[in-house]
Short mmCIF file of C-alpha atoms and ligand atoms in Angstrom, two decimals:
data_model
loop_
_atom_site.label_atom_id
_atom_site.label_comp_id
_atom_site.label_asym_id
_atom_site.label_seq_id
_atom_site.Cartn_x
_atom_site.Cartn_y
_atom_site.Cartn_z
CA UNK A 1 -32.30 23.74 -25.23
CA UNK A 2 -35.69 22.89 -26.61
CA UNK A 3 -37.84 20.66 -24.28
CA UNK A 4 -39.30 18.67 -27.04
CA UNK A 5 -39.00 15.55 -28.66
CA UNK A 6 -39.85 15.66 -32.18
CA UNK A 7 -38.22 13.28 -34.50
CA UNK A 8 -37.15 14.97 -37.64
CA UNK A 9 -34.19 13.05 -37.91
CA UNK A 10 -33.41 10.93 -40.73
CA UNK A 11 -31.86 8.12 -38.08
CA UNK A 12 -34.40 6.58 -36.36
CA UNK A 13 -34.85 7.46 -32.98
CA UNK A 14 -32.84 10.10 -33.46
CA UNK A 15 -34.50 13.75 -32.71
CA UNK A 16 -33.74 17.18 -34.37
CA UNK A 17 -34.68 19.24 -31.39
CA UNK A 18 -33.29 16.91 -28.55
CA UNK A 19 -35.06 16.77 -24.93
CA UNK A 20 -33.73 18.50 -21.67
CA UNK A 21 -36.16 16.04 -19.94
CA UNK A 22 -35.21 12.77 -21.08
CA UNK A 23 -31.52 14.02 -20.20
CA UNK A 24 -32.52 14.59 -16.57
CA UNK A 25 -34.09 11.43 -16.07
CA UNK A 26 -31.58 9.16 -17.49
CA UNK A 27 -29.02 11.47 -15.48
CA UNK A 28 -31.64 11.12 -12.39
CA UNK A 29 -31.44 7.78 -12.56
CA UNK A 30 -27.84 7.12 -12.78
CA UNK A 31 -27.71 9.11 -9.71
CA UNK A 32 -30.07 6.58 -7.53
CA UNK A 33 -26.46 4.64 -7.55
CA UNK A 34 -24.99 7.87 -5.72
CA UNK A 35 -28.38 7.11 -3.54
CA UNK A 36 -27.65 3.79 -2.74
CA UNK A 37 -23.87 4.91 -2.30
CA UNK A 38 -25.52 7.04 0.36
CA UNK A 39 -27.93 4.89 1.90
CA UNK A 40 -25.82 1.81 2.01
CA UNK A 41 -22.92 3.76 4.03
CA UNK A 42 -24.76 5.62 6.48
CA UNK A 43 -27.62 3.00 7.36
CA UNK A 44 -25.15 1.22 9.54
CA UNK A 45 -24.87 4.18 12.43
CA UNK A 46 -28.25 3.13 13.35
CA UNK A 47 -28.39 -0.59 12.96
CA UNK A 48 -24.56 -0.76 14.53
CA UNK A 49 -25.51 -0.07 18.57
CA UNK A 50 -27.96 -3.07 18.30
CA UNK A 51 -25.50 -5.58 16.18
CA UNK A 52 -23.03 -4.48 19.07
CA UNK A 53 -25.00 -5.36 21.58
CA UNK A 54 -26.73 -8.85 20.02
CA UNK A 55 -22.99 -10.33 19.35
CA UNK A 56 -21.08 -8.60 21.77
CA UNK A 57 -18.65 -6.84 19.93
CA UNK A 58 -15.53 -5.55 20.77
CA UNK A 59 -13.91 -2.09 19.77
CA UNK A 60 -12.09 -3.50 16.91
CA UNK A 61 -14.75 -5.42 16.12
CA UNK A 62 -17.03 -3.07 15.72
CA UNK A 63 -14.91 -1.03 13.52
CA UNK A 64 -13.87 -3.65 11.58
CA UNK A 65 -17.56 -4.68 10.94
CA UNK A 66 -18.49 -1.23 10.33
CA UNK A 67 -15.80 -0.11 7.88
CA UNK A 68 -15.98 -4.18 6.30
CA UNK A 69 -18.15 -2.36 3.59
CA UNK A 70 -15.23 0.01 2.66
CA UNK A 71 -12.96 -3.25 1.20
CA UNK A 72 -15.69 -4.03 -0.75
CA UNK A 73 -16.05 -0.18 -2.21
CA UNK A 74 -11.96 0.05 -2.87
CA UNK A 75 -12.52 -3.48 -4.85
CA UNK A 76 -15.43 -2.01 -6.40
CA UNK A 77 -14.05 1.46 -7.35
CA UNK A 78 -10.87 -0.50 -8.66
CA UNK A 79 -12.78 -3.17 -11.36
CA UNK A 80 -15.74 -1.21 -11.84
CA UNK A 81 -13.26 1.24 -14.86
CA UNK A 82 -12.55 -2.46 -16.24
CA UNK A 83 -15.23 -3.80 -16.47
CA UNK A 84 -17.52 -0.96 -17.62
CA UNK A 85 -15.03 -0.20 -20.41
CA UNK A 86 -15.25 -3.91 -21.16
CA UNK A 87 -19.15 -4.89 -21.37
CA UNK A 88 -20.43 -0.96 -21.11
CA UNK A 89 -21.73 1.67 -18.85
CA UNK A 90 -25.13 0.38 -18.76
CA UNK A 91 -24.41 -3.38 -18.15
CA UNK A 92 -22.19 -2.28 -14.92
CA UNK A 93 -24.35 -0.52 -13.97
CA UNK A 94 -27.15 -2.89 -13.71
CA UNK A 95 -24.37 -5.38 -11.76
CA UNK A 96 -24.08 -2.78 -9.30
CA UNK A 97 -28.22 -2.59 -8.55
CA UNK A 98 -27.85 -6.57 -8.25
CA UNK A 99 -24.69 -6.01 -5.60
CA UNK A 100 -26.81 -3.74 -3.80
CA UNK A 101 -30.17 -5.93 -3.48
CA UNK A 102 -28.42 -9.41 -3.29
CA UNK A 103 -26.11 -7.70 -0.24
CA UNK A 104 -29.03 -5.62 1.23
CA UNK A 105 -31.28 -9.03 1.37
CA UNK A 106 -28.26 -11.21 2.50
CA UNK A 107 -27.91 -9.02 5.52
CA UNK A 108 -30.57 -8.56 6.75
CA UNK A 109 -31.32 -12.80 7.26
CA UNK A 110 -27.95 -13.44 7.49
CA UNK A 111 -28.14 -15.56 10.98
CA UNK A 112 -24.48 -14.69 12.15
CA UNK A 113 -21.84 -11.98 11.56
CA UNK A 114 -19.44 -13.71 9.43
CA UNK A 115 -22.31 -14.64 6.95
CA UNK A 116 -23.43 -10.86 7.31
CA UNK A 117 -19.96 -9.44 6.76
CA UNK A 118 -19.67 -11.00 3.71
CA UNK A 119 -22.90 -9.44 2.68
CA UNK A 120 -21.76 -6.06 3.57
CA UNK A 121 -18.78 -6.39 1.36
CA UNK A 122 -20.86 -7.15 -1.20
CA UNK A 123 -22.56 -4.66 -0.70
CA UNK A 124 -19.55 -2.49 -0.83
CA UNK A 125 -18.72 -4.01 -3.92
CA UNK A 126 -21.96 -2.30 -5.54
CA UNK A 127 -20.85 1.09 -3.68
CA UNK A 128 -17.95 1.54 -4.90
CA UNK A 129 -18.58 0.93 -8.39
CA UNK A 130 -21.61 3.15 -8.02
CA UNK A 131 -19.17 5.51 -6.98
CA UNK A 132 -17.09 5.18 -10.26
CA UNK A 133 -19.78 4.84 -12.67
CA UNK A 134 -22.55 6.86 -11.51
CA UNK A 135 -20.56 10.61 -12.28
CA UNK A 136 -19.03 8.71 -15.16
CA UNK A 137 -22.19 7.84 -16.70
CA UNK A 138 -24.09 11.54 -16.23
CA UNK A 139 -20.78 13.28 -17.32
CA UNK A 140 -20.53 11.30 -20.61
CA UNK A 141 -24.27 11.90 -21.90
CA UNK A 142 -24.38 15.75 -20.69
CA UNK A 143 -23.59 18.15 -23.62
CA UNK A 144 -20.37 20.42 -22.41
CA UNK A 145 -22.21 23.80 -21.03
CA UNK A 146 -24.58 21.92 -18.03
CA UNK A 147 -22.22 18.54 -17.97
CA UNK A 148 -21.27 20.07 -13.97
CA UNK A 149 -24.42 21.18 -12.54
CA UNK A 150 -25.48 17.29 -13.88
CA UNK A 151 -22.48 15.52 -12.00
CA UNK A 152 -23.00 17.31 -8.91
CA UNK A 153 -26.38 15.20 -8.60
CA UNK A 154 -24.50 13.05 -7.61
CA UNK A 155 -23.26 14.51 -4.49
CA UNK A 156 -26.87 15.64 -3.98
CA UNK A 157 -27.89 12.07 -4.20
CA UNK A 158 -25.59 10.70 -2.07
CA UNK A 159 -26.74 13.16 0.60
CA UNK A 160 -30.25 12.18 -0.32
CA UNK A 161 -28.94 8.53 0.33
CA UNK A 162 -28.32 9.42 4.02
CA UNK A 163 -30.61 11.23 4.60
CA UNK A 164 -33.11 8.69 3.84
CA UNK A 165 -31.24 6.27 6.03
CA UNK A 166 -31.12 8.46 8.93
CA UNK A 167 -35.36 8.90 8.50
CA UNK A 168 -35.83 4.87 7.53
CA UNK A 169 -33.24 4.04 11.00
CA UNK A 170 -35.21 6.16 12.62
CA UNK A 171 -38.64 5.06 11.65
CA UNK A 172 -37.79 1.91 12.47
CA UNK A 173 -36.04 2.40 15.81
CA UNK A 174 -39.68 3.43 16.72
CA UNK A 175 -41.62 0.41 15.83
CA UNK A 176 -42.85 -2.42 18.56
CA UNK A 177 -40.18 -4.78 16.47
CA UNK A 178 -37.61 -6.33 19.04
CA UNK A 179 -34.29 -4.96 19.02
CA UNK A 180 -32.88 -8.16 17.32
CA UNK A 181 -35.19 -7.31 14.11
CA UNK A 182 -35.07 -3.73 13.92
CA UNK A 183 -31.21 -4.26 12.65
CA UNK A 184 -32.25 -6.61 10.01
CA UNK A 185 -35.17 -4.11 8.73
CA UNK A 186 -32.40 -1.29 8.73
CA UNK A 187 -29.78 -2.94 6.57
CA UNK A 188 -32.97 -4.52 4.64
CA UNK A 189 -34.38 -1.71 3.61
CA UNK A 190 -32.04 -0.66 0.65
CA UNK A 191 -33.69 -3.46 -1.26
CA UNK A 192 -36.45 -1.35 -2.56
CA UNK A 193 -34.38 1.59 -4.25
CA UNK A 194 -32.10 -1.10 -5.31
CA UNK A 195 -34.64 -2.67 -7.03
CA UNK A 196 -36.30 0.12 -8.28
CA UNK A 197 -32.73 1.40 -9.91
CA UNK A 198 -32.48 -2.37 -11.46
CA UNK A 199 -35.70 -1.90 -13.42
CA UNK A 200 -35.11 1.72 -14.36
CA UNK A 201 -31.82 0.68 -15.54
CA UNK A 202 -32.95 -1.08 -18.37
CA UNK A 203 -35.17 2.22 -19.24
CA UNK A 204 -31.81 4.28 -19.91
CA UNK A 205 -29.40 4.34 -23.18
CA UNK A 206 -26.01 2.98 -23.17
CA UNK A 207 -22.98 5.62 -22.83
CA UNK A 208 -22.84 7.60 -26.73
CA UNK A 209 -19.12 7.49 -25.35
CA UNK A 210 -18.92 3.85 -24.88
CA UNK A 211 -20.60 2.67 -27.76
CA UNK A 212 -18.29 5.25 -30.49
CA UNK A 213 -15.78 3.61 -28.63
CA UNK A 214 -16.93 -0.16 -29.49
CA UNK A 215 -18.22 1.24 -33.03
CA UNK A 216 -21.73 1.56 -32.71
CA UNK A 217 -21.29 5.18 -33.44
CA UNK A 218 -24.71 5.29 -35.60
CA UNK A 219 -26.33 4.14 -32.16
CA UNK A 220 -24.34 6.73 -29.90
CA UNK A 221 -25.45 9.43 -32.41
CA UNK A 222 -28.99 8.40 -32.00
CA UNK A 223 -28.62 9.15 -28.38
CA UNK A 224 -26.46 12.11 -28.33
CA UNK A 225 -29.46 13.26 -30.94
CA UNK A 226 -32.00 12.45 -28.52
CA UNK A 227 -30.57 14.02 -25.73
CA UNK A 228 -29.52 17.34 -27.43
CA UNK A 229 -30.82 17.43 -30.56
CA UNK A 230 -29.28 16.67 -34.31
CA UNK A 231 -26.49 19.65 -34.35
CA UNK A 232 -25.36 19.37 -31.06
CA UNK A 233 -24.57 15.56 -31.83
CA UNK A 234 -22.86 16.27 -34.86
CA UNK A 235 -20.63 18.58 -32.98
CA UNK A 236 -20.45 15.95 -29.82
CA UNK A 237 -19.35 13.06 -32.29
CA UNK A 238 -16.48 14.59 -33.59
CA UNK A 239 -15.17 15.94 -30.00
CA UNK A 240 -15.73 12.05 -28.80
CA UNK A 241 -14.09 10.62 -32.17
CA UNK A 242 -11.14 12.98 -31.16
CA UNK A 243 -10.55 12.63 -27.80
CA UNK A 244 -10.46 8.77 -28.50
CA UNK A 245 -8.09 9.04 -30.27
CA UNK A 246 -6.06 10.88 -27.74
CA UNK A 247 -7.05 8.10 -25.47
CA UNK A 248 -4.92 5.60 -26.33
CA UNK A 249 -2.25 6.95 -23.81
CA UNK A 250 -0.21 4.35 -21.46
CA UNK A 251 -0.66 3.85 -17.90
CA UNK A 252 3.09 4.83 -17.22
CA UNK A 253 1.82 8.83 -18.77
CA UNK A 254 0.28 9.32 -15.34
CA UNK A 255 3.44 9.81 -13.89
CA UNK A 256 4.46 12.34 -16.27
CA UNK A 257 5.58 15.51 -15.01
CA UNK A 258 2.63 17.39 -15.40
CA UNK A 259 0.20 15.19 -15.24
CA UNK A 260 1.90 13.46 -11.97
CA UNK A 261 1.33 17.06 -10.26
CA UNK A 262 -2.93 16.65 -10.97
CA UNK A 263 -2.46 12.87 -9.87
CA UNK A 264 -0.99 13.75 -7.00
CA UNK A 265 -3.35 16.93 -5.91
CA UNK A 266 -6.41 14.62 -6.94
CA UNK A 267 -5.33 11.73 -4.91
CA UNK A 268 -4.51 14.11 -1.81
CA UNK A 269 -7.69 15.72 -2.06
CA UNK A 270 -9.67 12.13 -2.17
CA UNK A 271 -7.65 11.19 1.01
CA UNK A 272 -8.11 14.72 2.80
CA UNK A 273 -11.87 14.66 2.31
CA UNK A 274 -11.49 11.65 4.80
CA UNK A 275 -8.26 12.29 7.08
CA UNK A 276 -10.88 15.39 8.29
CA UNK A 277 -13.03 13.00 9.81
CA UNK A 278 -16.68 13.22 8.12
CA UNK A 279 -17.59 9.49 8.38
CA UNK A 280 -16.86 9.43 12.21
CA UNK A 281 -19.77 11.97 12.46
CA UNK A 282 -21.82 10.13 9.60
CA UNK A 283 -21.83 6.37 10.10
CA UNK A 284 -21.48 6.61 14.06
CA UNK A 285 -23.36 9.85 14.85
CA UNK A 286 -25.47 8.22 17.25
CA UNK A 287 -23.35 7.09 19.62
CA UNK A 288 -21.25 10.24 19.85
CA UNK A 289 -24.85 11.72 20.70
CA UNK A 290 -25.52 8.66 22.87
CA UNK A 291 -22.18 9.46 24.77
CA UNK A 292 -23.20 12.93 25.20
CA UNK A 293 -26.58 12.01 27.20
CA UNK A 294 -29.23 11.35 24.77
CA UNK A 295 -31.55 8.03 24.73
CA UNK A 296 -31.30 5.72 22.19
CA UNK A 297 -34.37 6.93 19.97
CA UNK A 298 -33.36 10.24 20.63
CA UNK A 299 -29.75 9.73 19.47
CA UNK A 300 -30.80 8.80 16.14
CA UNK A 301 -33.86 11.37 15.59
CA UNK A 302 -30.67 14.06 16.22
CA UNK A 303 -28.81 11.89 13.34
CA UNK A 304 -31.86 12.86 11.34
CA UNK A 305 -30.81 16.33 12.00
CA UNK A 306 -27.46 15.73 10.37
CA UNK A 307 -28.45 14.36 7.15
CA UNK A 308 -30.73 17.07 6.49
CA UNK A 309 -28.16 19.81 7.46
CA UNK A 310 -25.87 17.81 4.77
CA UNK A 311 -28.23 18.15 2.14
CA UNK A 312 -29.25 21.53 2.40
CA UNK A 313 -25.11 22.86 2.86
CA UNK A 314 -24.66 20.68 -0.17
CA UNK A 315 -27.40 22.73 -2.23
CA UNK A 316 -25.71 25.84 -1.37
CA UNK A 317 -22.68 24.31 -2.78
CA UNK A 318 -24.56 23.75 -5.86
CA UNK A 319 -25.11 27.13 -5.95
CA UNK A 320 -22.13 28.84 -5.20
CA UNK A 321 -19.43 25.90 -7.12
CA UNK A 322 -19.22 28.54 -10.10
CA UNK A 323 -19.93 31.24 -8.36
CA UNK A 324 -16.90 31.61 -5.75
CA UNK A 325 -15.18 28.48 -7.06
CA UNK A 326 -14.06 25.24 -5.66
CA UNK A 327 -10.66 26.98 -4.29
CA UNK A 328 -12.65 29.51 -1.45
CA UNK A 329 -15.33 26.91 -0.62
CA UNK A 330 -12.65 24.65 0.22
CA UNK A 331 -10.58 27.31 2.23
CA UNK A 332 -14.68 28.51 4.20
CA UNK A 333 -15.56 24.90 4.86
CA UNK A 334 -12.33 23.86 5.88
CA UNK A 335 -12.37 26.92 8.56
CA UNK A 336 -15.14 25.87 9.33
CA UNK A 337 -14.91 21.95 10.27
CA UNK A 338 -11.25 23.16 12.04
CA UNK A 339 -13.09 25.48 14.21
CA UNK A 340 -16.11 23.46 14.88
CA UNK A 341 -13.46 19.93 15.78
CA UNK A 342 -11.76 22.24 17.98
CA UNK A 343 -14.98 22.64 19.60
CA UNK A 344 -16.56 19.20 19.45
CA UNK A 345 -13.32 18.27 21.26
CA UNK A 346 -13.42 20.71 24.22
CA UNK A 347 -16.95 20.33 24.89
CA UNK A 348 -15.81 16.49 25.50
CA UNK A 349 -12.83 17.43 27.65
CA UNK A 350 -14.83 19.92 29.49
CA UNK A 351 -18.08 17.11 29.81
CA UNK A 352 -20.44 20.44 28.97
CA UNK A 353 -23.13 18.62 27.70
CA UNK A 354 -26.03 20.71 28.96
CA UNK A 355 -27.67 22.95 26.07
CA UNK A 356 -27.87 22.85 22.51
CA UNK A 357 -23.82 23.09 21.91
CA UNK A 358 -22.88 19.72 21.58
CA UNK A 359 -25.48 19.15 18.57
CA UNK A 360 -24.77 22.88 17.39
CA UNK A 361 -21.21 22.09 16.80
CA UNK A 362 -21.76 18.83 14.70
CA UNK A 363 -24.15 20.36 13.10
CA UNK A 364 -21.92 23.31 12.12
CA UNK A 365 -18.99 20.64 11.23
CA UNK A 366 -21.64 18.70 8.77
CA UNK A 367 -22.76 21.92 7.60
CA UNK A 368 -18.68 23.37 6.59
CA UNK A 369 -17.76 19.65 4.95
CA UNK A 370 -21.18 19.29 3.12
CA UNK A 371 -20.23 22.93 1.77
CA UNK A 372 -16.97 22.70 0.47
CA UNK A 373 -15.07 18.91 0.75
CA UNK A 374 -18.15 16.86 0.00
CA UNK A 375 -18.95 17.97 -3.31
CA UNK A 376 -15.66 19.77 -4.22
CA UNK A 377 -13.22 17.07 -3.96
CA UNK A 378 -15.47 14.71 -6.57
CA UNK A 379 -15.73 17.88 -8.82
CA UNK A 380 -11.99 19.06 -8.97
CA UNK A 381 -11.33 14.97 -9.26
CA UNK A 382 -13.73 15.11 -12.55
CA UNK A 383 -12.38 18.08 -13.95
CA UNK A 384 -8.13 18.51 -13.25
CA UNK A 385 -7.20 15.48 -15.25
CA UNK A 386 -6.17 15.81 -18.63
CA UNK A 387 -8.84 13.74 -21.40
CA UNK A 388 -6.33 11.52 -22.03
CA UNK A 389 -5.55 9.60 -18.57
CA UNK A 390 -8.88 10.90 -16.80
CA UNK A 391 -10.36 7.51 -16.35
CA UNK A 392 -7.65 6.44 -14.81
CA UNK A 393 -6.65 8.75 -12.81
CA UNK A 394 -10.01 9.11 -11.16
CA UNK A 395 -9.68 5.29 -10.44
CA UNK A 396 -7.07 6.22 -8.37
CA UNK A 397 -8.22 8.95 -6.59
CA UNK A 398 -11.36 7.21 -5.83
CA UNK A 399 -9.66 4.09 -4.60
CA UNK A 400 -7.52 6.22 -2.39
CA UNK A 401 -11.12 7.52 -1.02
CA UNK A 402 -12.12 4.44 0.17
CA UNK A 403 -8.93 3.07 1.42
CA UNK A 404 -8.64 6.49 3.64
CA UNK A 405 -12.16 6.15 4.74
CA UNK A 406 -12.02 1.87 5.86
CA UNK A 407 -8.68 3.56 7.90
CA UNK A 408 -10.31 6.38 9.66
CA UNK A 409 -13.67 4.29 9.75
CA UNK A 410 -11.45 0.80 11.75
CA UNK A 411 -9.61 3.46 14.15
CA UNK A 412 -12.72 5.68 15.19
CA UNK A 413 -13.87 3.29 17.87
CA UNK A 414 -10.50 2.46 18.75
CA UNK A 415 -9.21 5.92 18.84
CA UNK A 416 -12.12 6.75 21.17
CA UNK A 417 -11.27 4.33 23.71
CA UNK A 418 -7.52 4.47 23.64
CA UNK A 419 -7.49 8.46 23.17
CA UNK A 420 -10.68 9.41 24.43
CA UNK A 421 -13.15 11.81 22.52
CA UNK A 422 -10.87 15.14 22.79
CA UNK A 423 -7.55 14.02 21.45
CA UNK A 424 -9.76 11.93 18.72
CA UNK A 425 -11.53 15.16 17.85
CA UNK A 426 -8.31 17.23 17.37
CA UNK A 427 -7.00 14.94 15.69
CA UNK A 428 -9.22 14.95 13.09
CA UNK A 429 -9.20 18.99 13.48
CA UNK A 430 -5.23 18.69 12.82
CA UNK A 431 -6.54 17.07 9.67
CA UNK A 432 -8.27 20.36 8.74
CA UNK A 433 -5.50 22.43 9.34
CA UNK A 434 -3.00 20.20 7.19
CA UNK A 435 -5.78 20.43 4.34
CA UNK A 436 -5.94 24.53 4.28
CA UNK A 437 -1.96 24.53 3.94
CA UNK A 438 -2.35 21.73 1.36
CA UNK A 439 -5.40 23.86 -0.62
CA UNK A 440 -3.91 27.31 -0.14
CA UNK A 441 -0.60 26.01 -1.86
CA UNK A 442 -1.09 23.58 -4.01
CA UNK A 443 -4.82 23.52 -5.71
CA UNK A 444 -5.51 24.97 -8.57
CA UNK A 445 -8.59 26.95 -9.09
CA UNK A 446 -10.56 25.53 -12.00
CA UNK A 447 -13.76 27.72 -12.19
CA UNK A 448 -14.80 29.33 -15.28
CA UNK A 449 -11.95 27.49 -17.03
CA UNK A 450 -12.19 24.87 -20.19
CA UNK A 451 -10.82 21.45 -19.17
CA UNK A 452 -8.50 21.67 -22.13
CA UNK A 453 -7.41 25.12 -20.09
CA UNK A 454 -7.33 22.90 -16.98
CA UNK A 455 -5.30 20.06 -19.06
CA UNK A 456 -2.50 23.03 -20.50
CA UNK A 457 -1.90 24.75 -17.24
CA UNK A 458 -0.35 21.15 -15.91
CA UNK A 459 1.76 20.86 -18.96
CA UNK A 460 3.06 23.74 -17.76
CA UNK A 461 4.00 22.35 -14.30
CA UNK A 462 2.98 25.20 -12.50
CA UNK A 463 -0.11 23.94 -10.39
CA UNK A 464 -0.70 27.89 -9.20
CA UNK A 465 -0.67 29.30 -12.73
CA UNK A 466 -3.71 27.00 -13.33
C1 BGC B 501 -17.86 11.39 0.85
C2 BGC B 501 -18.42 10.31 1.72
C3 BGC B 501 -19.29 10.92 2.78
C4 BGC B 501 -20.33 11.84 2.19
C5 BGC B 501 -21.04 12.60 3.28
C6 BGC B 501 -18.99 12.18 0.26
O1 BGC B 501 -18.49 13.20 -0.57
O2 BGC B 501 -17.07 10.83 -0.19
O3 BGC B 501 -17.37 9.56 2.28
O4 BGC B 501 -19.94 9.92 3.53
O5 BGC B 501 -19.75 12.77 1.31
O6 BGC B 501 -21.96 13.49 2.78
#
């Protein structure tokens, strides 16, 4: 594609050429959502030990408090296809950066925990749509041949999200602040790339998608035009004008035969990604690393460790997605987490905490799930459903993401005192297990393939044919 932005067009704003760049941004900043997404979840395994020990929480309360945020991403994740489709991608979108800075201020001076839950669910509220709207958003102003490599920013940014988290806990876990304001700067901090994706918001265009769909399709060609020049849009316009049209299906065609088979491996593969355990490592690394001897600060410069091991496994996703396809990088990574739980969970039975092993084996466990499930499972969820029903359907599979992740998320703490650390581990590497039968036999592979090749293969109700 041409990387400038002349404008020969006889529309205004419209451009003959298009602009790679100005597609990158606007799809760069719909992914600061997948940041915040990222941010907001993980920023609570280093505020948590000192909210534990300030109110005194119980097991269950921790994990409730901890995993409060995930009721607030399910409701999010469940309006936010409503209400985008309603007032627009765009105008969600901005709601979302105005969940994420009211909740990120309203936590950090909230002066108890019921006023701070609240917050959190707010919070959550903002995630979850982010979660929704975010992919949505980049996958409906990409042209066709680079619409994947844009969505999996999203991943990327969600990484990024932690990552940052981890380094900002961190930071401030080092600072002369007392304990009882070091929390409050923790959960704080997300104000400032909340507000920053608030103002940038208003920088990017509405969905082409969304507005052919309320019939501003003059304005959605401008766009489309802008983005990928005059010929490309032309082409684009009639593909969206046509696969409107196919969209007026029911909610009942989900459960169609064929289509009920992707439901069904979509939804399994959103509640998979969690049932293996990822979040148990990601919001409460530090105190698994606390329980296996190190200090406080020390605990959470080793999370540091894990959120850049995530993002660099999830580059080398990037890069091998359409290389190997989604089908082996699930079967690898999954190997991989199995063998590293396994692990994990003997080292605890076994108390062999001196060395590097402990750290090596999350580390190797982050490194097979940022890999394969992380990205994967939001890829094959954007790509097995048939045009018709994908909105949807993806509402579904995301919700079932969250509610699996608020479960595993409540029982961690719980698990780990009733069961201890080994049985909780092999649990969670049982998980692994039950997901390579689940991806050998029943998921497709989709690489190389059109979705309307994708979409066919289920009418033929044979989910290994695909
Ligand atoms: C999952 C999140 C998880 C993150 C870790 C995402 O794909 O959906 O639950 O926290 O990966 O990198």
């Amino acid at each position: 594609m041409n990387k400038s932005d002349q404008n020969n067009s006889p529309i205004p704003g419209a451009s003959s050429e298009g602009s790679m760049t100005f597609l990158i941004l606007i799809s760069a900043v719909a992914a600061i959502g997948g940041l915040l997404f990222g941010f907001d979840t993980a920023v609570i395994s280093g505020a948590n030990a000192y909210i534990k020990t300030q109110f005194q929480l119980s097991a269950f309360m921790e994990g409730f408090f901890v995993s409060s945020v995930l009721i607030g991403c399910a409701m999010g994740a469940l309006v936010a296809g409503t209400l985008s489709d309603r007032f627009g991608r765009k105008k969600t979108m901005i709601v979302t950066a105005v969940l994420f800075t009211i909740g990120g201020l309203g936590q950090a001076i909230a002066p108890e925990l019921v006023t701070m839950t609240i917050f959190r669910i707010l919070c959550g509220m903002g995630i979850g749509m982010a979660s929704m709207l975010s992919p949505m958003y980049i996958a409906e102003v990409s042209p066709p041949g680079i619409r994947g490599r844009l969505v999996s920013l999203q991943q990327l940014a969600i990484v990024s999200g932690i990552l940052i988290a981890y380094l900002s806990n961190s930071l401030i876990a080092h600072t002369a602040l007392v304990n009882a304001l070091k929390w409050r700067w923790m959960l704080g901090a997300e104000v400032v790339p909340a507000v920053i994706y608030f103002i940038l918001l208003f920088f990017v265009p509405e969905s082409p998608r969304w507005l052919t769909q309320s019939g501003d399709s003059d304005q959605a060609f401008n766009i489309l035009s802008r983005i990928a020049g005059d010929k490309v849009a032309t082409n684009e316009m009639t593909e969206i004008k046509k696969s409107l049209k196919q969209e007026k299906g029911k909610f009942s065609e989900l459960f169609r035969p064929g289509i009920r088979t992707a439901l069904i491996v979509g939804v399994s593969l959103a509640i998979l990604q969690q049932f293996v355990g990822i979040n148990t490592v990601i919001y409460y690394a530090p105190i698994i690393f606390k329980k296996t001897g190190f200090g406080a600060a020390s605990a959470l410069g080793a999370t540091v460790w894990v959120g850049a091991i995530n993002f660099l496994f999830t580059l080398v996703a990037i890069w091998l997605i359409d290389k190997i396809g989604r089908k082996s990088l699930l079967v690898y990574g999954g190997i991989g987490m199995g063998v590293s739980l396994f692990m994990i969970g003997l080292l605890f039975k076994l108390q062999a905490f001196n060395g590097p092993w402990i750290l090596i084996f999350i580390l190797s466990y982050i490194a097979s799930f940022a890999a394969s499930f992380g990205p994967v499972v939001w890829v094959l969820i954007s790509e097995i459903y048939p045009n018709k029903v994908r909105g949807r359907a993806a509402s579904i599979a995301t919700m079932s993401n969250w509610v699996s992740n608020f479960i595993v998320t409540l029982l961690f703490p719980v698990m780990l005192d009733g069961l201890g650390e080994p049985i909780s581990f092999w649990i969670f590497c049982a998980w692994c297990v039950i997901s390579l039968v689940f991806v050998i036999a029943v998921v497709p592979e989709t690489k190389g393939k059109s979705l309307e090749e994708i979409e066919e293969s289920w009418m033929g109700l044979q989910p290994e044919e695909v």
